[in-house]
Amino acid sequence: MSAPSRSVAVVTLGCTRNDVDSEELAGRLSAEGWTLVEDAAEADVAVVNTCGFIEQAKKDSIDAILEANDLREHGRTQKVVAVGCLAERYGKQLADELPEADAVLGFDSYADMSSHLRAVLDGHAPEAHTPGDRRKLLPISPVERDATDVALPGHNTGGDLPRARLDDRPWAPLKIASGCDRRCSFCAIPTFRGAFVSRRPHDVVAEGRWLASQGVRELFLVSENSTSYGKDLGDLDLLEQLLPELVAIEGVERVRVSYLQPAEIRPGLLRAMASVPGVVPWYDISFQHASGPLLRRMRRFGDTASFLGLIEGIRERQPEAGIRSNVILGFPGETDEDVAELERFLTQARLDVVGVFGYSDEDGTEGELLDGKVDPDVIAERVERVRSLVEELAAQRAEERIGQVVHVLVEEVDDETGEVIGRAAHQGPDVDGVTLLTGDLDDVAVGRIVAAEVVGTEGIDLVAESRA
């Protein structure tokens, strides 16, 4: 006799890479007979896919576990299981300090998640794993990493392999690689995500076709470092070759490439992104700062002059391009002069969106051991100052688009109010603002791409009138 059907809800924290991992888990569980439900209160097991990147993300993940635990008193939920980056990074320590989680499972558990969850429901939860540096699981040489049997969440979808969509958005993240070989002194991601591994192009294309069959119109290529794609497969030009294959998929209207490392951006990649029809003019470039000396201390490259040169080259080809980035304030050793240099760069760069974060020590990183710690109150003041600057600059950049014709992927249609919201090509998902459509919208539906003229702005958001 087959085991009785059980229900599970997957709660996702963190980045779009985690979204892919959650949908792989959901697909595996569905294939094993589990019923997927959206509301954790209606599930036998709540699986919380955590984020372990920075301090605030850790707190948010722990809060989500505690909230799921509270559902035991008011809902159907019997068990709460923590997976994802926080679980992988801290393992047994997290399990000891957070008894509200009935199990803490690392990436190596994903392939047999169904059995693990049934064991948890039966009161026989597997022991939390002992964390280790996942970079050591793969050969040092990238070209020797082919055909690895190391667990790589989000790599096991495409073709007949499982992925179950957990939303009905007209865009979806598509993982092209995992891990990172860089050694930025503030970042712990490589220790728990491992060394860089590219997915095979045919697997990426197969999953892209499957997503298109599910109504996806925009493929959002995600990884820890997309500019490294193909190096472990012996071909650094592989992303340029992959892009035309993805935009050629029937039903796919747009392809978006995320997370470009400025030190690894090649002229050929920029040419491909600018010339392949269907690849949107959007550049997600991880600058992190603009002070050359401080960037070296971060184990990164570049400075104001080189970054502005990169931006100028992009805008020469595509004046309408959207360029976004993230910056860190308060890294050990940062001076007032460093902050002034960052402000000078941001003022001249005229980026569309900038995420501003305050530095916090991360376990096991070089930054944790550096001298020159900046007082937390000073960090908070610097963050607030730079955030105010970039909000003003981004609003000005949005105003420069008034009069432009943009092509908007419709994401929401309110049947009661008639409000239609979507994203122009230069706007990335979730964090880069939206476009409010006006005008003749009677036949507009989610997933349509509408040509519209920008007639106004609300901060970084655009107001555009349909030209239909």
PDB file of N, CA, C and O in Angstrom, residues 42-111:
ATOM      1  N   GLU A  42      -2.201  25.420   6.464  1.00  0.00           N
ATOM      2  CA  GLU A  42      -2.986  24.323   5.906  1.00  0.00           C
ATOM      3  C   GLU A  42      -2.121  23.110   5.592  1.00  0.00           C
ATOM      4  O   GLU A  42      -2.592  22.157   4.969  1.00  0.00           O
ATOM      5  N   ALA A  43      -0.861  23.127   6.022  1.00  0.00           N
ATOM      6  CA  ALA A  43       0.068  22.054   5.676  1.00  0.00           C
ATOM      7  C   ALA A  43       0.423  21.201   6.891  1.00  0.00           C
ATOM      8  O   ALA A  43       0.500  21.707   8.018  1.00  0.00           O
ATOM      9  N   ASP A  44       0.650  19.918   6.648  1.00  0.00           N
ATOM     10  CA  ASP A  44       1.164  19.055   7.712  1.00  0.00           C
ATOM     11  C   ASP A  44       2.584  19.477   8.100  1.00  0.00           C
ATOM     12  O   ASP A  44       2.954  19.435   9.267  1.00  0.00           O
ATOM     13  N   VAL A  45       3.367  19.854   7.092  1.00  0.00           N
ATOM     14  CA  VAL A  45       4.754  20.263   7.330  1.00  0.00           C
ATOM     15  C   VAL A  45       4.999  21.606   6.657  1.00  0.00           C
ATOM     16  O   VAL A  45       4.644  21.792   5.488  1.00  0.00           O
ATOM     17  N   ALA A  46       5.587  22.519   7.403  1.00  0.00           N
ATOM     18  CA  ALA A  46       6.049  23.780   6.822  1.00  0.00           C
ATOM     19  C   ALA A  46       7.554  23.686   6.625  1.00  0.00           C
ATOM     20  O   ALA A  46       8.303  23.499   7.593  1.00  0.00           O
ATOM     21  N   VAL A  47       7.997  23.773   5.378  1.00  0.00           N
ATOM     22  CA  VAL A  47       9.425  23.756   5.056  1.00  0.00           C
ATOM     23  C   VAL A  47       9.859  25.193   4.809  1.00  0.00           C
ATOM     24  O   VAL A  47       9.378  25.842   3.871  1.00  0.00           O
ATOM     25  N   VAL A  48      10.743  25.708   5.652  1.00  0.00           N
ATOM     26  CA  VAL A  48      11.188  27.097   5.549  1.00  0.00           C
ATOM     27  C   VAL A  48      12.559  27.113   4.888  1.00  0.00           C
ATOM     28  O   VAL A  48      13.546  26.641   5.458  1.00  0.00           O
ATOM     29  N   ASN A  49      12.598  27.630   3.666  1.00  0.00           N
ATOM     30  CA  ASN A  49      13.847  27.743   2.911  1.00  0.00           C
ATOM     31  C   ASN A  49      14.509  29.058   3.306  1.00  0.00           C
ATOM     32  O   ASN A  49      14.116  30.130   2.853  1.00  0.00           O
ATOM     33  N   THR A  50      15.525  28.976   4.139  1.00  0.00           N
ATOM     34  CA  THR A  50      16.084  30.143   4.803  1.00  0.00           C
ATOM     35  C   THR A  50      17.171  30.835   3.968  1.00  0.00           C
ATOM     36  O   THR A  50      17.723  30.267   3.035  1.00  0.00           O
ATOM     37  N   CYS A  51      17.483  32.056   4.380  1.00  0.00           N
ATOM     38  CA  CYS A  51      18.590  32.820   3.814  1.00  0.00           C
ATOM     39  C   CYS A  51      19.630  33.022   4.910  1.00  0.00           C
ATOM     40  O   CYS A  51      19.281  33.273   6.058  1.00  0.00           O
ATOM     41  N   GLY A  52      20.900  32.908   4.558  1.00  0.00           N
ATOM     42  CA  GLY A  52      21.959  33.065   5.548  1.00  0.00           C
ATOM     43  C   GLY A  52      23.005  34.066   5.134  1.00  0.00           C
ATOM     44  O   GLY A  52      24.160  33.980   5.540  1.00  0.00           O
ATOM     45  N   PHE A  53      22.619  35.067   4.330  1.00  0.00           N
ATOM     46  CA  PHE A  53      23.583  35.965   3.702  1.00  0.00           C
ATOM     47  C   PHE A  53      24.125  37.009   4.676  1.00  0.00           C
ATOM     48  O   PHE A  53      25.318  37.069   4.959  1.00  0.00           O
ATOM     49  N   ILE A  54      23.248  37.863   5.194  1.00  0.00           N
ATOM     50  CA  ILE A  54      23.654  38.913   6.114  1.00  0.00           C
ATOM     51  C   ILE A  54      22.801  38.844   7.370  1.00  0.00           C
ATOM     52  O   ILE A  54      21.832  38.089   7.442  1.00  0.00           O
ATOM     53  N   GLU A  55      23.169  39.655   8.360  1.00  0.00           N
ATOM     54  CA  GLU A  55      22.536  39.555   9.672  1.00  0.00           C
ATOM     55  C   GLU A  55      21.021  39.719   9.601  1.00  0.00           C
ATOM     56  O   GLU A  55      20.276  38.954  10.214  1.00  0.00           O
ATOM     57  N   GLN A  56      20.531  40.707   8.849  1.00  0.00           N
ATOM     58  CA  GLN A  56      19.093  40.923   8.777  1.00  0.00           C
ATOM     59  C   GLN A  56      18.388  39.742   8.126  1.00  0.00           C
ATOM     60  O   GLN A  56      17.287  39.351   8.550  1.00  0.00           O
ATOM     61  N   ALA A  57      19.009  39.160   7.103  1.00  0.00           N
ATOM     62  CA  ALA A  57      18.410  38.001   6.442  1.00  0.00           C
ATOM     63  C   ALA A  57      18.306  36.818   7.401  1.00  0.00           C
ATOM     64  O   ALA A  57      17.325  36.065   7.379  1.00  0.00           O
ATOM     65  N   LYS A  58      19.321  36.641   8.244  1.00  0.00           N
ATOM     66  CA  LYS A  58      19.276  35.568   9.237  1.00  0.00           C
ATOM     67  C   LYS A  58      18.112  35.787  10.205  1.00  0.00           C
ATOM     68  O   LYS A  58      17.372  34.851  10.534  1.00  0.00           O
ATOM     69  N   LYS A  59      17.961  37.017  10.668  1.00  0.00           N
ATOM     70  CA  LYS A  59      16.865  37.325  11.592  1.00  0.00           C
ATOM     71  C   LYS A  59      15.518  37.062  10.941  1.00  0.00           C
ATOM     72  O   LYS A  59      14.599  36.509  11.577  1.00  0.00           O
ATOM     73  N   ASP A  60      15.382  37.476   9.674  1.00  0.00           N
ATOM     74  CA  ASP A  60      14.115  37.248   8.970  1.00  0.00           C
ATOM     75  C   ASP A  60      13.823  35.751   8.847  1.00  0.00           C
ATOM     76  O   ASP A  60      12.663  35.324   8.986  1.00  0.00           O
ATOM     77  N   SER A  61      14.851  34.956   8.599  1.00  0.00           N
ATOM     78  CA  SER A  61      14.659  33.516   8.471  1.00  0.00           C
ATOM     79  C   SER A  61      14.245  32.889   9.793  1.00  0.00           C
ATOM     80  O   SER A  61      13.339  32.039   9.842  1.00  0.00           O
ATOM     81  N   ILE A  62      14.885  33.307  10.862  1.00  0.00           N
ATOM     82  CA  ILE A  62      14.521  32.780  12.188  1.00  0.00           C
ATOM     83  C   ILE A  62      13.101  33.195  12.542  1.00  0.00           C
ATOM     84  O   ILE A  62      12.316  32.389  13.071  1.00  0.00           O
ATOM     85  N   ASP A  63      12.729  34.430  12.226  1.00  0.00           N
ATOM     86  CA  ASP A  63      11.357  34.881  12.478  1.00  0.00           C
ATOM     87  C   ASP A  63      10.351  34.028  11.713  1.00  0.00           C
ATOM     88  O   ASP A  63       9.269  33.692  12.228  1.00  0.00           O
ATOM     89  N   ALA A  64      10.688  33.675  10.473  1.00  0.00           N
ATOM     90  CA  ALA A  64       9.783  32.850   9.665  1.00  0.00           C
ATOM     91  C   ALA A  64       9.612  31.470  10.283  1.00  0.00           C
ATOM     92  O   ALA A  64       8.509  30.894  10.272  1.00  0.00           O
ATOM     93  N   ILE A  65      10.686  30.912  10.829  1.00  0.00           N
ATOM     94  CA  ILE A  65      10.590  29.607  11.500  1.00  0.00           C
ATOM     95  C   ILE A  65       9.704  29.713  12.739  1.00  0.00           C
ATOM     96  O   ILE A  65       8.850  28.850  12.992  1.00  0.00           O
ATOM     97  N   LEU A  66       9.887  30.775  13.497  1.00  0.00           N
ATOM     98  CA  LEU A  66       9.076  30.972  14.707  1.00  0.00           C
ATOM     99  C   LEU A  66       7.604  31.178  14.353  1.00  0.00           C
ATOM    100  O   LEU A  66       6.708  30.670  15.046  1.00  0.00           O
ATOM    101  N   GLU A  67       7.353  31.912  13.278  1.00  0.00           N
ATOM    102  CA  GLU A  67       5.966  32.128  12.848  1.00  0.00           C
ATOM    103  C   GLU A  67       5.328  30.804  12.412  1.00  0.00           C
ATOM    104  O   GLU A  67       4.154  30.540  12.720  1.00  0.00           O
ATOM    105  N   ALA A  68       6.090  29.992  11.698  1.00  0.00           N
ATOM    106  CA  ALA A  68       5.562  28.678  11.292  1.00  0.00           C
ATOM    107  C   ALA A  68       5.295  27.813  12.517  1.00  0.00           C
ATOM    108  O   ALA A  68       4.302  27.065  12.567  1.00  0.00           O
ATOM    109  N   ASN A  69       6.154  27.906  13.508  1.00  0.00           N
ATOM    110  CA  ASN A  69       5.956  27.133  14.738  1.00  0.00           C
ATOM    111  C   ASN A  69       4.675  27.544  15.451  1.00  0.00           C
ATOM    112  O   ASN A  69       3.964  26.704  16.018  1.00  0.00           O
ATOM    113  N   ASP A  70       4.342  28.825  15.414  1.00  0.00           N
ATOM    114  CA  ASP A  70       3.118  29.310  16.068  1.00  0.00           C
ATOM    115  C   ASP A  70       1.857  28.715  15.442  1.00  0.00           C
ATOM    116  O   ASP A  70       0.796  28.666  16.089  1.00  0.00           O
ATOM    117  N   LEU A  71       1.959  28.267  14.185  1.00  0.00           N
ATOM    118  CA  LEU A  71       0.791  27.720  13.491  1.00  0.00           C
ATOM    119  C   LEU A  71       0.348  26.387  14.079  1.00  0.00           C
ATOM    120  O   LEU A  71      -0.769  25.931  13.808  1.00  0.00           O
ATOM    121  N   ARG A  72       1.189  25.760  14.863  1.00  0.00           N
ATOM    122  CA  ARG A  72       0.794  24.482  15.475  1.00  0.00           C
ATOM    123  C   ARG A  72      -0.450  24.658  16.348  1.00  0.00           C
ATOM    124  O   ARG A  72      -1.264  23.740  16.467  1.00  0.00           O
ATOM    125  N   GLU A  73      -0.569  25.817  16.959  1.00  0.00           N
ATOM    126  CA  GLU A  73      -1.692  26.050  17.871  1.00  0.00           C
ATOM    127  C   GLU A  73      -2.972  26.415  17.136  1.00  0.00           C
ATOM    128  O   GLU A  73      -4.064  26.198  17.651  1.00  0.00           O
ATOM    129  N   HIS A  74      -2.832  26.986  15.937  1.00  0.00           N
ATOM    130  CA  HIS A  74      -4.016  27.520  15.263  1.00  0.00           C
ATOM    131  C   HIS A  74      -4.316  26.872  13.919  1.00  0.00           C
ATOM    132  O   HIS A  74      -5.393  27.068  13.372  1.00  0.00           O
ATOM    133  N   GLY A  75      -3.376  26.119  13.386  1.00  0.00           N
ATOM    134  CA  GLY A  75      -3.583  25.534  12.060  1.00  0.00           C
ATOM    135  C   GLY A  75      -3.372  24.038  12.067  1.00  0.00           C
ATOM    136  O   GLY A  75      -3.342  23.382  13.112  1.00  0.00           O
ATOM    137  N   ARG A  76      -3.185  23.515  10.880  1.00  0.00           N
ATOM    138  CA  ARG A  76      -2.991  22.086  10.697  1.00  0.00           C
ATOM    139  C   ARG A  76      -1.541  21.672  10.930  1.00  0.00           C
ATOM    140  O   ARG A  76      -1.242  20.497  11.155  1.00  0.00           O
ATOM    141  N   THR A  77      -0.637  22.641  10.894  1.00  0.00           N
ATOM    142  CA  THR A  77       0.799  22.368  10.913  1.00  0.00           C
ATOM    143  C   THR A  77       1.213  21.506  12.095  1.00  0.00           C
ATOM    144  O   THR A  77       0.911  21.817  13.246  1.00  0.00           O
ATOM    145  N   GLN A  78       1.905  20.423  11.781  1.00  0.00           N
ATOM    146  CA  GLN A  78       2.427  19.535  12.818  1.00  0.00           C
ATOM    147  C   GLN A  78       3.933  19.699  13.014  1.00  0.00           C
ATOM    148  O   GLN A  78       4.435  19.594  14.132  1.00  0.00           O
ATOM    149  N   LYS A  79       4.652  19.947  11.913  1.00  0.00           N
ATOM    150  CA  LYS A  79       6.104  19.994  11.991  1.00  0.00           C
ATOM    151  C   LYS A  79       6.629  21.181  11.184  1.00  0.00           C
ATOM    152  O   LYS A  79       6.030  21.607  10.190  1.00  0.00           O
ATOM    153  N   VAL A  80       7.786  21.686  11.631  1.00  0.00           N
ATOM    154  CA  VAL A  80       8.469  22.780  10.948  1.00  0.00           C
ATOM    155  C   VAL A  80       9.891  22.329  10.649  1.00  0.00           C
ATOM    156  O   VAL A  80      10.617  21.879  11.549  1.00  0.00           O
ATOM    157  N   VAL A  81      10.292  22.436   9.394  1.00  0.00           N
ATOM    158  CA  VAL A  81      11.616  21.979   8.968  1.00  0.00           C
ATOM    159  C   VAL A  81      12.359  23.151   8.329  1.00  0.00           C
ATOM    160  O   VAL A  81      11.819  23.832   7.453  1.00  0.00           O
ATOM    161  N   ALA A  82      13.586  23.386   8.782  1.00  0.00           N
ATOM    162  CA  ALA A  82      14.427  24.444   8.219  1.00  0.00           C
ATOM    163  C   ALA A  82      15.381  23.862   7.188  1.00  0.00           C
ATOM    164  O   ALA A  82      16.070  22.871   7.455  1.00  0.00           O
ATOM    165  N   VAL A  83      15.400  24.462   5.998  1.00  0.00           N
ATOM    166  CA  VAL A  83      16.348  24.088   4.953  1.00  0.00           C
ATOM    167  C   VAL A  83      16.994  25.383   4.452  1.00  0.00           C
ATOM    168  O   VAL A  83      16.809  26.446   5.015  1.00  0.00           O
ATOM    169  N   GLY A  84      17.770  25.298   3.396  1.00  0.00           N
ATOM    170  CA  GLY A  84      18.323  26.501   2.792  1.00  0.00           C
ATOM    171  C   GLY A  84      19.657  26.915   3.371  1.00  0.00           C
ATOM    172  O   GLY A  84      20.327  26.165   4.090  1.00  0.00           O
ATOM    173  N   CYS A  85      20.043  28.141   3.072  1.00  0.00           N
ATOM    174  CA  CYS A  85      21.403  28.603   3.360  1.00  0.00           C
ATOM    175  C   CYS A  85      21.701  28.693   4.846  1.00  0.00           C
ATOM    176  O   CYS A  85      22.800  28.336   5.286  1.00  0.00           O
ATOM    177  N   LEU A  86      20.755  29.189   5.643  1.00  0.00           N
ATOM    178  CA  LEU A  86      21.002  29.286   7.081  1.00  0.00           C
ATOM    179  C   LEU A  86      21.162  27.902   7.691  1.00  0.00           C
ATOM    180  O   LEU A  86      22.039  27.671   8.529  1.00  0.00           O
ATOM    181  N   ALA A  87      20.329  26.960   7.242  1.00  0.00           N
ATOM    182  CA  ALA A  87      20.414  25.589   7.739  1.00  0.00           C
ATOM    183  C   ALA A  87      21.727  24.935   7.311  1.00  0.00           C
ATOM    184  O   ALA A  87      22.375  24.232   8.094  1.00  0.00           O
ATOM    185  N   GLU A  88      22.127  25.164   6.064  1.00  0.00           N
ATOM    186  CA  GLU A  88      23.386  24.601   5.572  1.00  0.00           C
ATOM    187  C   GLU A  88      24.578  25.226   6.289  1.00  0.00           C
ATOM    188  O   GLU A  88      25.533  24.531   6.630  1.00  0.00           O
ATOM    189  N   ARG A  89      24.499  26.504   6.539  1.00  0.00           N
ATOM    190  CA  ARG A  89      25.646  27.228   7.099  1.00  0.00           C
ATOM    191  C   ARG A  89      25.888  26.892   8.569  1.00  0.00           C
ATOM    192  O   ARG A  89      27.032  26.805   9.006  1.00  0.00           O
ATOM    193  N   TYR A  90      24.784  26.695   9.343  1.00  0.00           N
ATOM    194  CA  TYR A  90      24.947  26.519  10.788  1.00  0.00           C
ATOM    195  C   TYR A  90      24.550  25.136  11.293  1.00  0.00           C
ATOM    196  O   TYR A  90      24.943  24.747  12.390  1.00  0.00           O
ATOM    197  N   GLY A  91      23.753  24.403  10.534  1.00  0.00           N
ATOM    198  CA  GLY A  91      23.471  23.007  10.853  1.00  0.00           C
ATOM    199  C   GLY A  91      23.092  22.749  12.295  1.00  0.00           C
ATOM    200  O   GLY A  91      22.102  23.264  12.816  1.00  0.00           O
ATOM    201  N   LYS A  92      23.897  21.938  12.974  1.00  0.00           N
ATOM    202  CA  LYS A  92      23.595  21.495  14.334  1.00  0.00           C
ATOM    203  C   LYS A  92      23.497  22.670  15.307  1.00  0.00           C
ATOM    204  O   LYS A  92      22.677  22.655  16.234  1.00  0.00           O
ATOM    205  N   GLN A  93      24.312  23.703  15.108  1.00  0.00           N
ATOM    206  CA  GLN A  93      24.235  24.871  15.984  1.00  0.00           C
ATOM    207  C   GLN A  93      22.852  25.514  15.913  1.00  0.00           C
ATOM    208  O   GLN A  93      22.269  25.882  16.933  1.00  0.00           O
ATOM    209  N   LEU A  94      22.321  25.636  14.708  1.00  0.00           N
ATOM    210  CA  LEU A  94      20.981  26.196  14.544  1.00  0.00           C
ATOM    211  C   LEU A  94      19.946  25.299  15.196  1.00  0.00           C
ATOM    212  O   LEU A  94      19.020  25.778  15.867  1.00  0.00           O
ATOM    213  N   ALA A  95      20.094  23.995  15.010  1.00  0.00           N
ATOM    214  CA  ALA A  95      19.145  23.052  15.607  1.00  0.00           C
ATOM    215  C   ALA A  95      19.159  23.146  17.127  1.00  0.00           C
ATOM    216  O   ALA A  95      18.101  23.102  17.781  1.00  0.00           O
ATOM    217  N   ASP A  96      20.348  23.289  17.725  1.00  0.00           N
ATOM    218  CA  ASP A  96      20.449  23.372  19.186  1.00  0.00           C
ATOM    219  C   ASP A  96      19.848  24.668  19.716  1.00  0.00           C
ATOM    220  O   ASP A  96      19.220  24.678  20.789  1.00  0.00           O
ATOM    221  N   GLU A  97      20.030  25.757  18.969  1.00  0.00           N
ATOM    222  CA  GLU A  97      19.583  27.057  19.457  1.00  0.00           C
ATOM    223  C   GLU A  97      18.152  27.379  19.060  1.00  0.00           C
ATOM    224  O   GLU A  97      17.576  28.347  19.569  1.00  0.00           O
ATOM    225  N   LEU A  98      17.572  26.581  18.161  1.00  0.00           N
ATOM    226  CA  LEU A  98      16.222  26.864  17.686  1.00  0.00           C
ATOM    227  C   LEU A  98      15.382  25.586  17.739  1.00  0.00           C
ATOM    228  O   LEU A  98      15.090  24.969  16.717  1.00  0.00           O
ATOM    229  N   PRO A  99      14.976  25.175  18.938  1.00  0.00           N
ATOM    230  CA  PRO A  99      14.204  23.930  19.068  1.00  0.00           C
ATOM    231  C   PRO A  99      12.832  23.997  18.402  1.00  0.00           C
ATOM    232  O   PRO A  99      12.186  22.959  18.222  1.00  0.00           O
ATOM    233  N   GLU A 100      12.398  25.207  18.017  1.00  0.00           N
ATOM    234  CA  GLU A 100      11.118  25.328  17.316  1.00  0.00           C
ATOM    235  C   GLU A 100      11.155  24.630  15.954  1.00  0.00           C
ATOM    236  O   GLU A 100      10.098  24.297  15.402  1.00  0.00           O
ATOM    237  N   ALA A 101      12.352  24.420  15.423  1.00  0.00           N
ATOM    238  CA  ALA A 101      12.491  23.667  14.170  1.00  0.00           C
ATOM    239  C   ALA A 101      12.634  22.181  14.495  1.00  0.00           C
ATOM    240  O   ALA A 101      13.531  21.788  15.233  1.00  0.00           O
ATOM    241  N   ASP A 102      11.746  21.366  13.941  1.00  0.00           N
ATOM    242  CA  ASP A 102      11.789  19.925  14.218  1.00  0.00           C
ATOM    243  C   ASP A 102      12.941  19.240  13.512  1.00  0.00           C
ATOM    244  O   ASP A 102      13.348  18.139  13.912  1.00  0.00           O
ATOM    245  N   ALA A 103      13.460  19.868  12.463  1.00  0.00           N
ATOM    246  CA  ALA A 103      14.628  19.325  11.760  1.00  0.00           C
ATOM    247  C   ALA A 103      15.334  20.471  11.053  1.00  0.00           C
ATOM    248  O   ALA A 103      14.700  21.439  10.616  1.00  0.00           O
ATOM    249  N   VAL A 104      16.641  20.359  10.954  1.00  0.00           N
ATOM    250  CA  VAL A 104      17.471  21.314  10.220  1.00  0.00           C
ATOM    251  C   VAL A 104      18.249  20.504   9.195  1.00  0.00           C
ATOM    252  O   VAL A 104      19.122  19.713   9.548  1.00  0.00           O
ATOM    253  N   LEU A 105      17.898  20.682   7.921  1.00  0.00           N
ATOM    254  CA  LEU A 105      18.432  19.820   6.868  1.00  0.00           C
ATOM    255  C   LEU A 105      19.257  20.629   5.870  1.00  0.00           C
ATOM    256  O   LEU A 105      18.834  21.696   5.418  1.00  0.00           O
ATOM    257  N   GLY A 106      20.437  20.128   5.527  1.00  0.00           N
ATOM    258  CA  GLY A 106      21.325  20.788   4.586  1.00  0.00           C
ATOM    259  C   GLY A 106      21.035  20.398   3.147  1.00  0.00           C
ATOM    260  O   GLY A 106      20.131  19.608   2.849  1.00  0.00           O
ATOM    261  N   PHE A 107      21.831  20.936   2.248  1.00  0.00           N
ATOM    262  CA  PHE A 107      21.617  20.714   0.817  1.00  0.00           C
ATOM    263  C   PHE A 107      21.693  19.240   0.432  1.00  0.00           C
ATOM    264  O   PHE A 107      21.000  18.795  -0.493  1.00  0.00           O
ATOM    265  N   ASP A 108      22.511  18.462   1.119  1.00  0.00           N
ATOM    266  CA  ASP A 108      22.658  17.053   0.770  1.00  0.00           C
ATOM    267  C   ASP A 108      21.382  16.256   1.042  1.00  0.00           C
ATOM    268  O   ASP A 108      21.270  15.105   0.601  1.00  0.00           O
ATOM    269  N   SER A 109      20.446  16.860   1.758  1.00  0.00           N
ATOM    270  CA  SER A 109      19.180  16.173   2.071  1.00  0.00           C
ATOM    271  C   SER A 109      18.120  16.376   1.003  1.00  0.00           C
ATOM    272  O   SER A 109      17.087  15.701   1.028  1.00  0.00           O
ATOM    273  N   TYR A 110      18.357  17.301   0.071  1.00  0.00           N
ATOM    274  CA  TYR A 110      17.296  17.681  -0.857  1.00  0.00           C
ATOM    275  C   TYR A 110      16.834  16.531  -1.748  1.00  0.00           C
ATOM    276  O   TYR A 110      15.646  16.400  -2.042  1.00  0.00           O
ATOM    277  N   ALA A 111      17.771  15.683  -2.183  1.00  0.00           N
ATOM    278  CA  ALA A 111      17.418  14.618  -3.130  1.00  0.00           C
ATOM    279  C   ALA A 111      16.444  13.617  -2.527  1.00  0.00           C
ATOM    280  O   ALA A 111      15.674  12.978  -3.252  1.00  0.00           O
TER     281      ALA A 111
END
